[in-house]
Coordinates of C-alpha atoms in Angstrom, one line a residue:
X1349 CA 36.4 59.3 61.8
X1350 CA 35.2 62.8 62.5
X1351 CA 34.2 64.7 65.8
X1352 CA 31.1 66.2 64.5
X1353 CA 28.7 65.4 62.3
X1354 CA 27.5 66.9 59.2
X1355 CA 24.8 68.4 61.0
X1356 CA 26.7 70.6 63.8
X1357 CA 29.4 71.0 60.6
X1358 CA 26.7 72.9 58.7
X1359 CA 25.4 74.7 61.5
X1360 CA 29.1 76.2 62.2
X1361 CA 29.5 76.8 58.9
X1362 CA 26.0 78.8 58.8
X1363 CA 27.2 80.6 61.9
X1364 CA 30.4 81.4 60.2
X1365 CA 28.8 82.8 56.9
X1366 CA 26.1 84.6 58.6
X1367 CA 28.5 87.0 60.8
X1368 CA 30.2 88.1 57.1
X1369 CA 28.6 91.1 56.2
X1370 CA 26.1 90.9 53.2
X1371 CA 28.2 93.4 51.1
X1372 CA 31.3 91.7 51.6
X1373 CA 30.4 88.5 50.5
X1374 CA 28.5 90.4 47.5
X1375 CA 31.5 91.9 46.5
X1376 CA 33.7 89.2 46.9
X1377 CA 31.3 86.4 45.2
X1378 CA 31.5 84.8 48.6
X1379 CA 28.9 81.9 49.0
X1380 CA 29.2 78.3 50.9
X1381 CA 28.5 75.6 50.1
X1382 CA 26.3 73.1 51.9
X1383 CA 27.2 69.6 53.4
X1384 CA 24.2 68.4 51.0
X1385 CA 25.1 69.2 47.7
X1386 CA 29.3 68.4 48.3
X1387 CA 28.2 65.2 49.2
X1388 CA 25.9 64.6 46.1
X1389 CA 28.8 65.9 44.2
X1390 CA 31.6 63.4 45.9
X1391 CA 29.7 60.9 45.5
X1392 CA 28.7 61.0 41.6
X1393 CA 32.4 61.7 41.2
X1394 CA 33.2 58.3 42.5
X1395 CA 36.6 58.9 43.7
X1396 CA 38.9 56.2 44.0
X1397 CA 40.4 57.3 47.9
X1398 CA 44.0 56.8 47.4
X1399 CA 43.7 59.7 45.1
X1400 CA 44.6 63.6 45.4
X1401 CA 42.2 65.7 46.0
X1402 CA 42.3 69.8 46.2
X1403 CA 39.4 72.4 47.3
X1404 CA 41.3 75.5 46.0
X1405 CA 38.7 78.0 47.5
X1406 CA 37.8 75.7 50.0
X1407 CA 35.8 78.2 52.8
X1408 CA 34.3 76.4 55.2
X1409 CA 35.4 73.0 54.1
X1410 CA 32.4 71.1 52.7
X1411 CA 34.1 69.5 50.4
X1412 CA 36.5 68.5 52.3
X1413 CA 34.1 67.1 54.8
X1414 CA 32.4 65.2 52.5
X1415 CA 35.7 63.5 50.8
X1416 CA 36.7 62.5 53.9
X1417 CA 33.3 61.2 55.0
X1418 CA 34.0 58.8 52.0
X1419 CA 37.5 57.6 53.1
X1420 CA 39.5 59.7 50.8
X1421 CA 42.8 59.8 52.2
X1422 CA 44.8 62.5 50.6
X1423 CA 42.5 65.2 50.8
X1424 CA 44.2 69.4 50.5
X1425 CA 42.2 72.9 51.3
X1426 CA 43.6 76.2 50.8
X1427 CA 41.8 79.4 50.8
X1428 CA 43.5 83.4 51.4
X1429 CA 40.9 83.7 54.4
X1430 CA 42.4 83.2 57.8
X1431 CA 39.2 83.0 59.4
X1432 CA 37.8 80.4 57.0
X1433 CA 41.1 78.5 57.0
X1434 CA 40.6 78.5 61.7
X1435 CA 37.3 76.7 61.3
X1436 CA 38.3 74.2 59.3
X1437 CA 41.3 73.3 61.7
X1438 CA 39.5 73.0 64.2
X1439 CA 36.4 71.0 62.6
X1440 CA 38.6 68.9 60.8
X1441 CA 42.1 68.2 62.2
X1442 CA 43.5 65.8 60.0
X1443 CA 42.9 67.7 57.1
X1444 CA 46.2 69.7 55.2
X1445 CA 44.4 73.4 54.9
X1446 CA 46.6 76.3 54.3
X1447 CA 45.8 80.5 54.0
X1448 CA 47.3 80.9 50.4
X1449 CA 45.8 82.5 47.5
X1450 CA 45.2 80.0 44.8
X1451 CA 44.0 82.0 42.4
X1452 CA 46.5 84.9 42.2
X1453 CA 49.8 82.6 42.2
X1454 CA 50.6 79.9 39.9
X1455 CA 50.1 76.4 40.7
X1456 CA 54.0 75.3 41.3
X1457 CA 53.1 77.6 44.4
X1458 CA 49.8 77.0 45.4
X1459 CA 50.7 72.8 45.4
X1460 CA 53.8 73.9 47.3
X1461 CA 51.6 75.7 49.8
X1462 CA 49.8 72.3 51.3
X1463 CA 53.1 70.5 50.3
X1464 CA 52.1 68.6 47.1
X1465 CA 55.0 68.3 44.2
X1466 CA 52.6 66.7 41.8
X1467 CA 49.4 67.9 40.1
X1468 CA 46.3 66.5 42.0
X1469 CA 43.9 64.1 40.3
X1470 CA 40.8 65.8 41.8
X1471 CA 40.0 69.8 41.8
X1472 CA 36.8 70.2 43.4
X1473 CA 34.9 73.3 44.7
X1474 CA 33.0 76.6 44.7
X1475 CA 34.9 78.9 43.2
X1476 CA 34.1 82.7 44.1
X1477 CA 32.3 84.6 41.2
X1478 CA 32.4 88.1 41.0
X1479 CA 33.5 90.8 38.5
X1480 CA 36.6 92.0 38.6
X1481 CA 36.1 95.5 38.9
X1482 CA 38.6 98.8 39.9
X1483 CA 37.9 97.3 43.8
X1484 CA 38.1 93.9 43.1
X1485 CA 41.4 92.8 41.5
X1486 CA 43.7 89.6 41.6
X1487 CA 46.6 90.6 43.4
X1488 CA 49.5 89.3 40.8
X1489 CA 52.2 90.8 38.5
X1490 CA 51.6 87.8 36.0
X1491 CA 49.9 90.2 33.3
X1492 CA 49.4 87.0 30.5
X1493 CA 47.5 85.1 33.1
X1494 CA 45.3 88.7 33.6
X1495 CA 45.2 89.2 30.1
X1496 CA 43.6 85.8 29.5
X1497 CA 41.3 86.1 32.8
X1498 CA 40.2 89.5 31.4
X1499 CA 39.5 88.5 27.6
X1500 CA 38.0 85.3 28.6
X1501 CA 34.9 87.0 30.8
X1502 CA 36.5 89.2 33.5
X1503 CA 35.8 87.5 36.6
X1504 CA 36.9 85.6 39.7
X1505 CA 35.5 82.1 38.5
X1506 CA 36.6 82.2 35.0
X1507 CA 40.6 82.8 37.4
X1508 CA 39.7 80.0 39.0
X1509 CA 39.1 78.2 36.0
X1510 CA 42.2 78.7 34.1
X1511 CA 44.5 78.2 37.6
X1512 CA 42.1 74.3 37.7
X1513 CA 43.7 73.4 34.9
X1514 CA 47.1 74.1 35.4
X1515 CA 46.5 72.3 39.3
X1516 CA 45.4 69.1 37.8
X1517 CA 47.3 66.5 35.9
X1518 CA 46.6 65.7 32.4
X1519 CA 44.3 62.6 33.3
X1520 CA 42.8 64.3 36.4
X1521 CA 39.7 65.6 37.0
X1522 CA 37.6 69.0 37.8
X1523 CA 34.5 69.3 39.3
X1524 CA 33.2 73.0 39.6
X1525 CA 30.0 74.9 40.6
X1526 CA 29.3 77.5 38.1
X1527 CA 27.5 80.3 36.9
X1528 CA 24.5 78.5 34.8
X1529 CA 25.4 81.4 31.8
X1530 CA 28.9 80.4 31.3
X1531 CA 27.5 78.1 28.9
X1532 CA 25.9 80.5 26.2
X1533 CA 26.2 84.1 27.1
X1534 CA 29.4 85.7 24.6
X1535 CA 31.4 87.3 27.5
X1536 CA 32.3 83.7 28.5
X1537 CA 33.0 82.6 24.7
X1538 CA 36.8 82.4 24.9
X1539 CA 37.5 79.8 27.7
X1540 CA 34.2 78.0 26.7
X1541 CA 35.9 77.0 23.1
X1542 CA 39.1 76.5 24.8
X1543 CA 36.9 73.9 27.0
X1544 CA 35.7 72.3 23.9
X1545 CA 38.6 72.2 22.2
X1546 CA 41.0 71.1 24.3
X1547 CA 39.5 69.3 27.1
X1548 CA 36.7 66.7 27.9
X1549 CA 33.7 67.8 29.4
X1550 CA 32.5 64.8 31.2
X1551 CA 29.0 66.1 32.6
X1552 CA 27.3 69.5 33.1
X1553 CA 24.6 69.1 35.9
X1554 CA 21.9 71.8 36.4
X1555 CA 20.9 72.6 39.7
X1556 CA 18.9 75.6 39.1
X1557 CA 19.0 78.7 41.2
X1558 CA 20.6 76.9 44.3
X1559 CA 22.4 79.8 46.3
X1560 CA 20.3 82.2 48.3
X1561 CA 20.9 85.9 47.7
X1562 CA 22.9 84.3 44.9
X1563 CA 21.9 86.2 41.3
X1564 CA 21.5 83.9 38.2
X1565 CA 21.1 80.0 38.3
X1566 CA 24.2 77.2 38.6
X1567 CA 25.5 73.9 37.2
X1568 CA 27.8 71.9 38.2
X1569 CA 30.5 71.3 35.5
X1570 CA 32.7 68.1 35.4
X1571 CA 36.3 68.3 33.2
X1572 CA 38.8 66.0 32.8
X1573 CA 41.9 68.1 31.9
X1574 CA 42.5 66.2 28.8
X1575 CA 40.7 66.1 25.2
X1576 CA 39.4 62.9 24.4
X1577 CA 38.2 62.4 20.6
X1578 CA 33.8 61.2 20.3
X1579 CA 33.4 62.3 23.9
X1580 CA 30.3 62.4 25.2
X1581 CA 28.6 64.8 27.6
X1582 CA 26.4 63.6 30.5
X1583 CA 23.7 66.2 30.9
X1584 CA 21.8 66.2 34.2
X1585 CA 19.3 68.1 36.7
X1586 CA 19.3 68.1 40.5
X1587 CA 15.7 67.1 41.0
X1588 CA 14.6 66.5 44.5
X1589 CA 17.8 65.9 46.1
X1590 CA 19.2 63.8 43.1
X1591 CA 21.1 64.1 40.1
X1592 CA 18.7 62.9 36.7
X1593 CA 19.3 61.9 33.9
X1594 CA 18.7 64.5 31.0
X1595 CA 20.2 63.3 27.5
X1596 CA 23.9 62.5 26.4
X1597 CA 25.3 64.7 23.7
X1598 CA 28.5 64.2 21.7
X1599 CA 30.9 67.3 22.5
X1600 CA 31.8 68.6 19.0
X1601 CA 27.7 68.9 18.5
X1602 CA 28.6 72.2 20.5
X1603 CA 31.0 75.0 18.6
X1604 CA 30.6 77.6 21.3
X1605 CA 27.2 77.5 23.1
X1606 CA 26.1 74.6 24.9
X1607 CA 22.5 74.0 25.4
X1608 CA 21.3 72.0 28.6
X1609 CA 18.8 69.6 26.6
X1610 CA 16.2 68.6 29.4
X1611 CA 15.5 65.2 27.6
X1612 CA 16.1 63.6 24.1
X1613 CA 13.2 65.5 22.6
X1614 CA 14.4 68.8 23.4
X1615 CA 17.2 67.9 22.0
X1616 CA 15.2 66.4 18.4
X1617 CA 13.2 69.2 18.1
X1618 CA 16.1 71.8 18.3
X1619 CA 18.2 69.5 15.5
X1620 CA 15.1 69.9 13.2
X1621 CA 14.9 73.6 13.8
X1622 CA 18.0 74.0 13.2
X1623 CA 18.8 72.1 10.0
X1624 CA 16.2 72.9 8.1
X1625 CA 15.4 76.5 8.5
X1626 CA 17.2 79.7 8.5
X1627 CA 17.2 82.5 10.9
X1628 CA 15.6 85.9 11.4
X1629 CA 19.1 87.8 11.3
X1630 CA 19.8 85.9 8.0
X1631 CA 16.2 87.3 6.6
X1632 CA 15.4 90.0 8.2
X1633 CA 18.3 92.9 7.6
X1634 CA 17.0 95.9 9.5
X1635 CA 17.3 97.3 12.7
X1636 CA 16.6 95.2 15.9
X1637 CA 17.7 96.8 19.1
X1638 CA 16.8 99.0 22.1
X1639 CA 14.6 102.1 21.9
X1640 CA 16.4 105.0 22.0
X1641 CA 13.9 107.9 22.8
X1642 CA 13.7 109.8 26.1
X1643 CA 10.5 111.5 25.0
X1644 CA 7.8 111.6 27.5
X1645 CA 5.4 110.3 24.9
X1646 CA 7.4 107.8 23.6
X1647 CA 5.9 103.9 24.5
X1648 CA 7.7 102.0 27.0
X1649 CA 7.8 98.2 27.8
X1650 CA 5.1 98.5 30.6
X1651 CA 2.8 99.9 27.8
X1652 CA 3.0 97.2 25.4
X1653 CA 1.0 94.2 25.9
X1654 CA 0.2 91.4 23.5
X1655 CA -0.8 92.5 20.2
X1656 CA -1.8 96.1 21.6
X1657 CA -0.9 98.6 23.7
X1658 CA -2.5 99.5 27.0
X1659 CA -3.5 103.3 26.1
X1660 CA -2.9 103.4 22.5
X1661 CA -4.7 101.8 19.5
X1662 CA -2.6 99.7 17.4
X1663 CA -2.0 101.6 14.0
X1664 CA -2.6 100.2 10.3
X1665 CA 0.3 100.6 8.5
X1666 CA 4.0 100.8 8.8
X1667 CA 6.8 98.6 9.5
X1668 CA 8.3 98.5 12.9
X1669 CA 7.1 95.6 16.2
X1670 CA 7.9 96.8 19.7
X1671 CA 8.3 94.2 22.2
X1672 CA 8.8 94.3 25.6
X1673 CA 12.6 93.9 26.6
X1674 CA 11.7 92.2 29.9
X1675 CA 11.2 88.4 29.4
X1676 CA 9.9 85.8 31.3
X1677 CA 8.8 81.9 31.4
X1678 CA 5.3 83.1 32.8
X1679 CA 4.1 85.2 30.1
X1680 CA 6.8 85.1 27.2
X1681 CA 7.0 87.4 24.1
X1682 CA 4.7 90.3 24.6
X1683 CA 4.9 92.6 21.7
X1684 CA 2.4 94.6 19.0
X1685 CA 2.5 96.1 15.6
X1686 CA 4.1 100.2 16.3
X1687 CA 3.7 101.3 12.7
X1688 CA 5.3 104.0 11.9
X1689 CA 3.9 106.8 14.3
X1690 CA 5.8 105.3 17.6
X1691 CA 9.0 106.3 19.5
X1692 CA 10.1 104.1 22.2
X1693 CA 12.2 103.8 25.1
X1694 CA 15.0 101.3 26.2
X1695 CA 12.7 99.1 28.2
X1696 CA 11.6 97.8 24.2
X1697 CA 13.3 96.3 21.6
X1698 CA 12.2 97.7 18.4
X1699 CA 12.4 95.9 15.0
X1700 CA 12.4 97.8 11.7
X1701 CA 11.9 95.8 8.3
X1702 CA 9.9 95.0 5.4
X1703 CA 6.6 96.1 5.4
X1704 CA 2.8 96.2 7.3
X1705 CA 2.5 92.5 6.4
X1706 CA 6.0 91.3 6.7
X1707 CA 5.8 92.5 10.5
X1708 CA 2.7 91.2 11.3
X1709 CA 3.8 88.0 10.3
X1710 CA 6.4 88.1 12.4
X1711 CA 4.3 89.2 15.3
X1712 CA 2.3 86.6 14.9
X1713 CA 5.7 84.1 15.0
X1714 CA 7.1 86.0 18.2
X1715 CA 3.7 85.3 20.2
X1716 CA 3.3 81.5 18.9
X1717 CA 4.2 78.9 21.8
X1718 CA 7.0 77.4 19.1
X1719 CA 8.5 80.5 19.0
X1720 CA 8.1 81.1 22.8
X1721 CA 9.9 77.3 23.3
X1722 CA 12.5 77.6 21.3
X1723 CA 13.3 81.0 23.1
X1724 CA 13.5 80.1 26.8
X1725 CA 15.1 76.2 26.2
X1726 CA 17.6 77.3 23.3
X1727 CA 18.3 81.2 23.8
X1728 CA 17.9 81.2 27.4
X1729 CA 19.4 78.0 28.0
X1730 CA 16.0 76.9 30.2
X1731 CA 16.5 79.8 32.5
X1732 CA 13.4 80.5 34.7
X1733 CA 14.7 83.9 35.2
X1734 CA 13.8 87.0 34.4
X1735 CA 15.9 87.9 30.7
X1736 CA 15.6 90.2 27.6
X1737 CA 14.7 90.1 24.1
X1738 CA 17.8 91.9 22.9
X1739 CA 18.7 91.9 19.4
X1740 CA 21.5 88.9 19.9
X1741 CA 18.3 86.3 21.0
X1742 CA 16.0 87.4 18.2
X1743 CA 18.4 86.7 15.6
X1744 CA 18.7 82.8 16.6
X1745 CA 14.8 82.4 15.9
X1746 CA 14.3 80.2 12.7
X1747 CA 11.9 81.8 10.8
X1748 CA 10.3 80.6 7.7
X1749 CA 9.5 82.7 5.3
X1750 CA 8.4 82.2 1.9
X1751 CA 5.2 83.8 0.9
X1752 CA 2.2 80.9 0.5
X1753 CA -1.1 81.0 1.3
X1754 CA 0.1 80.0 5.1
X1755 CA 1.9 83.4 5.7
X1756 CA -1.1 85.1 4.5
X1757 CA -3.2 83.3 6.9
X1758 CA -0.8 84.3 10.2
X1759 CA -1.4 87.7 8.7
X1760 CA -5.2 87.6 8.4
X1761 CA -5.3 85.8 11.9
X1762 CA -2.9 89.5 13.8
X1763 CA -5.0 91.6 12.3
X1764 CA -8.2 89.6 13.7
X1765 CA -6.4 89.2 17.3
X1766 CA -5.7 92.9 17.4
X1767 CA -9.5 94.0 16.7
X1768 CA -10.8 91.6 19.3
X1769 CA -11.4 92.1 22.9
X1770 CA -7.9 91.6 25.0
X1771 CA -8.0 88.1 26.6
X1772 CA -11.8 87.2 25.7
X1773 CA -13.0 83.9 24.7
X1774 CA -12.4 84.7 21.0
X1775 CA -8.8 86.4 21.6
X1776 CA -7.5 83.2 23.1
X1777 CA -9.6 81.3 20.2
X1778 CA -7.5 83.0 17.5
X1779 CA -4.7 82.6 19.4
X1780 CA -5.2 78.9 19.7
X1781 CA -5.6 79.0 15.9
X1782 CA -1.9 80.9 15.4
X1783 CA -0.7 78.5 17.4
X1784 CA -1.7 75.6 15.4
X1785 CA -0.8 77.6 12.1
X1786 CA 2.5 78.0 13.5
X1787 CA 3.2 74.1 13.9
X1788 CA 2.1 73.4 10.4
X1789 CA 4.8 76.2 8.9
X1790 CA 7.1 74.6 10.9
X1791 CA 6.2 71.2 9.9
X1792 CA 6.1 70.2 13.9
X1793 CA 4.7 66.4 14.3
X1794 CA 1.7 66.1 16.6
X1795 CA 4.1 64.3 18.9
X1796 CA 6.4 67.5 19.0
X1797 CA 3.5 69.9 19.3
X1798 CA 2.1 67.6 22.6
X1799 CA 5.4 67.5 24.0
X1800 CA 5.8 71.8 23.3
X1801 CA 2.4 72.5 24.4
X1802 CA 3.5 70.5 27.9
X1803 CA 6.6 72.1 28.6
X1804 CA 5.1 75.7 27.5
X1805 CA 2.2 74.8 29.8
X1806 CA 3.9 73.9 32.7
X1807 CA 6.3 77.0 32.9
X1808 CA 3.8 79.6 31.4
X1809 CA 1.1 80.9 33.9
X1810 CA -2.6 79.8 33.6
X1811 CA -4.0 83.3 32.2
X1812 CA -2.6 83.0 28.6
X1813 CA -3.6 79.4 28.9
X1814 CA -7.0 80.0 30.6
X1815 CA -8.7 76.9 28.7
X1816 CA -6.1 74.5 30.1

């Protein structure tokens, strides 16, 4: 069937991306991929080989290698590079590949380009993601298909999103590699209903930051162009060269965002938060956003650490929390009491409201491991990248508030962390015991807070869990 193997293919098509200048793929959201993953993803997909299948942006043609490495018959590639469209040619034949641009003409033309005069039953591919900027721009007249690209997230993949749909039949199905925060970030909102609404989303696999040089992390999103009441998403991760089984969630759980629920835990655990508590935007009403001083004595994220500050003493009374803007897995939430004396910079977000106790309460919420959980699986959507604590993620946190003896004790148990030595024996002790506080306001089970502690564990580096 072929005259090369998967091997030399992936080697040309290495060869091939390697002599395109860095910038240009940068700028152009230009990245291959590998014989490895297209085959994973051709063969999950299970295609029945008399059927149509289309690689839109196909580059290099790994897709199209790996179809027809599983007998497909009727297999199309188009992309608007000439070099790209060369290679393929000549690596595979037999294959229909064509130089058009898929994405800035409307699909009557684009099927007419490979000589289809039917939608295809398979869209599969790579799609290029970029931002479409002053020098990137999709070179059409058709301004309602630009004013939907534009309101719907602004770049090349969401194009190629919208242009899938009107490819594929009505029963068909589209398979896509995607930016990871498509799923929950509010740029992407628009087409992300309009998905929900109005199609089927059949499985979202995450496969983690896959690209090199490649910002952000992927998934792999499956569609089938048609809404199908009680649908049911297959959620999965690419774990050593395989796609695992997460959890399955019905589709109208989601509204807008749509959390990738590692197991059916996760996914309990978020349904109890959820339901029974409200949120710190509904309850707490004052300001939470960036610093806004340029003062050279005005406190910066790199000054802040948890509970303190590096070269300051934490003060007594007041009512504002400065956290650190910069988030990540390994150390979470880092923020301390600013009272009322503090100016700060953009690289913290500052929260303003209530009083002394009402923010050391909070404090004492933002640093617990509960808090930390539901942050990176359901605000980050399990991202292992570096993110921010901007006002938008802070609001989500349910927070519990009424005033018992229980809020009085997170208060008692600050104001002892931020009088004790920074990361000695009896800092991490009283940390320990906020931790367990926490679970108890929260009503957590002792199965949940084993299963929390393990995931926290796991992702958050061993000096804020020097005991474990």
């Amino acid at each position: 069937m072929f005259s090369i193997s998967a091997h030399e293919y992936m080697n040309r098509s290495n060869i091939f991306e390697n002599s395109i200048e860095e910038e240009y793929k940068k700028n152009n959201g230009i990245y291959y991929t590998d014989i490895n993953l297209s085959k994973l993803i051709i063969d999950y997909l299970n295609i029945d080989t008399s059927k149509t299948v289309l690689d839109p942006c196909c580059g290099t043609g790994s897709f199209l290698y790996s179809a027809l490495s599983k007998g497909c018959n009727n297999i199309f590639g188009i992309d608007k590079d000439l070099k790209t469209i060369r290679l393929v040619r000549e690596l595979l034949p037999n294959i229909h590949v064509r130089k058009y641009d898929s994405i800035a003409n409307n699909a009557t033309n684009t099927l007419k380009s490979v000589g289809l005069e039917e939608k295809v039953d398979y869209l599969i591919g790579n799609p290029p993601y970029c931002n479409l900027e002053k020098d990137i721009i999709i070179d059409t007249k058709d301004y309602h298909f630009l004013r939907k690209v534009k309101d719907s997230g602004s770049n090349l993949f969401i194009a190629a999103m919208y242009r899938a749909f009107e490819l594929t039949k009505d029963t068909g199905i589209i398979s896509y590699i995607i930016p990871k925060n498509f799923l929950h970030i509010s740029t992407y909102s628009k087409l992300r209903k309009d998905i929900l609404h109005n199609k089927s989303i059949i499985s979202i696999i995450d496969i983690g930051a896959y690209f090199n040089c490649v910002r952000g992390e992927q998934i792999i999103i499956t569609i089938k162009n048609k809404y199908c009441d009680n649908n049911v998403i297959d959620i999965k991760r690419l774990v050593n060269n395989n796609f695992v089984d997460c959890c399955k969630v019905e589709q109208k759980f989601f509204k807008d965002e749509i959390l990738l629920f590692k197991n059916n835990s996760e996914y309990s655990i978020y349904c109890k938060l959820e339901n029974t508590y409200e949120k710190f935007g509904d309850l707490c009403t004052g300001y939470v956003g960036r610093g806004r001083s340029i003062s050279c004595n005005a406190i910066n994220g790199k000054e802040i650490k948890k509970f303190g500050f590096k070269n300051h003493k934490v003060p007594q009374k007041g009512n504002q929390l400065f956290i650190q803007n910069i988030y990540s897995a390994e150390s979470g939430i880092i923020a301390s009491f600013a009272g009322k004396c503090f100016e700060a910079t953009q690289t913290v977000t500052v929260f303003t409201d209530g009083d002394e106790k009402m923010c050391r309460y909070i404090l004492g919420i933002l640093h617990s491991r509960l808090c930390n959980f539901y942050l990176l699986k359901f605000c980050y959507n399990g991202s292992k990248l570096t993110m921010h604590t901007d006002a938008k993620y802070l609001k989500k946190i349910p927070l519990v508030r009424e005033y018992t003896d229980l809020f009085d004790q997170v208060v008692n148990l600050v104001k002892a962390i931020e009088k004790c030595e920074y990361m000695s024996k009896m800092w991490f002790e009283l940390l320990e015991a906020l931790n367990e506080l926490v679970y108890k306001i929260y009503g957590i089970s002792d199965e949940e807070k084993n299963f929390i502690d393990s995931e926290m564990f796991s992702l958050q580096s061993n000096r804020w869990n020097n005991d474990k």
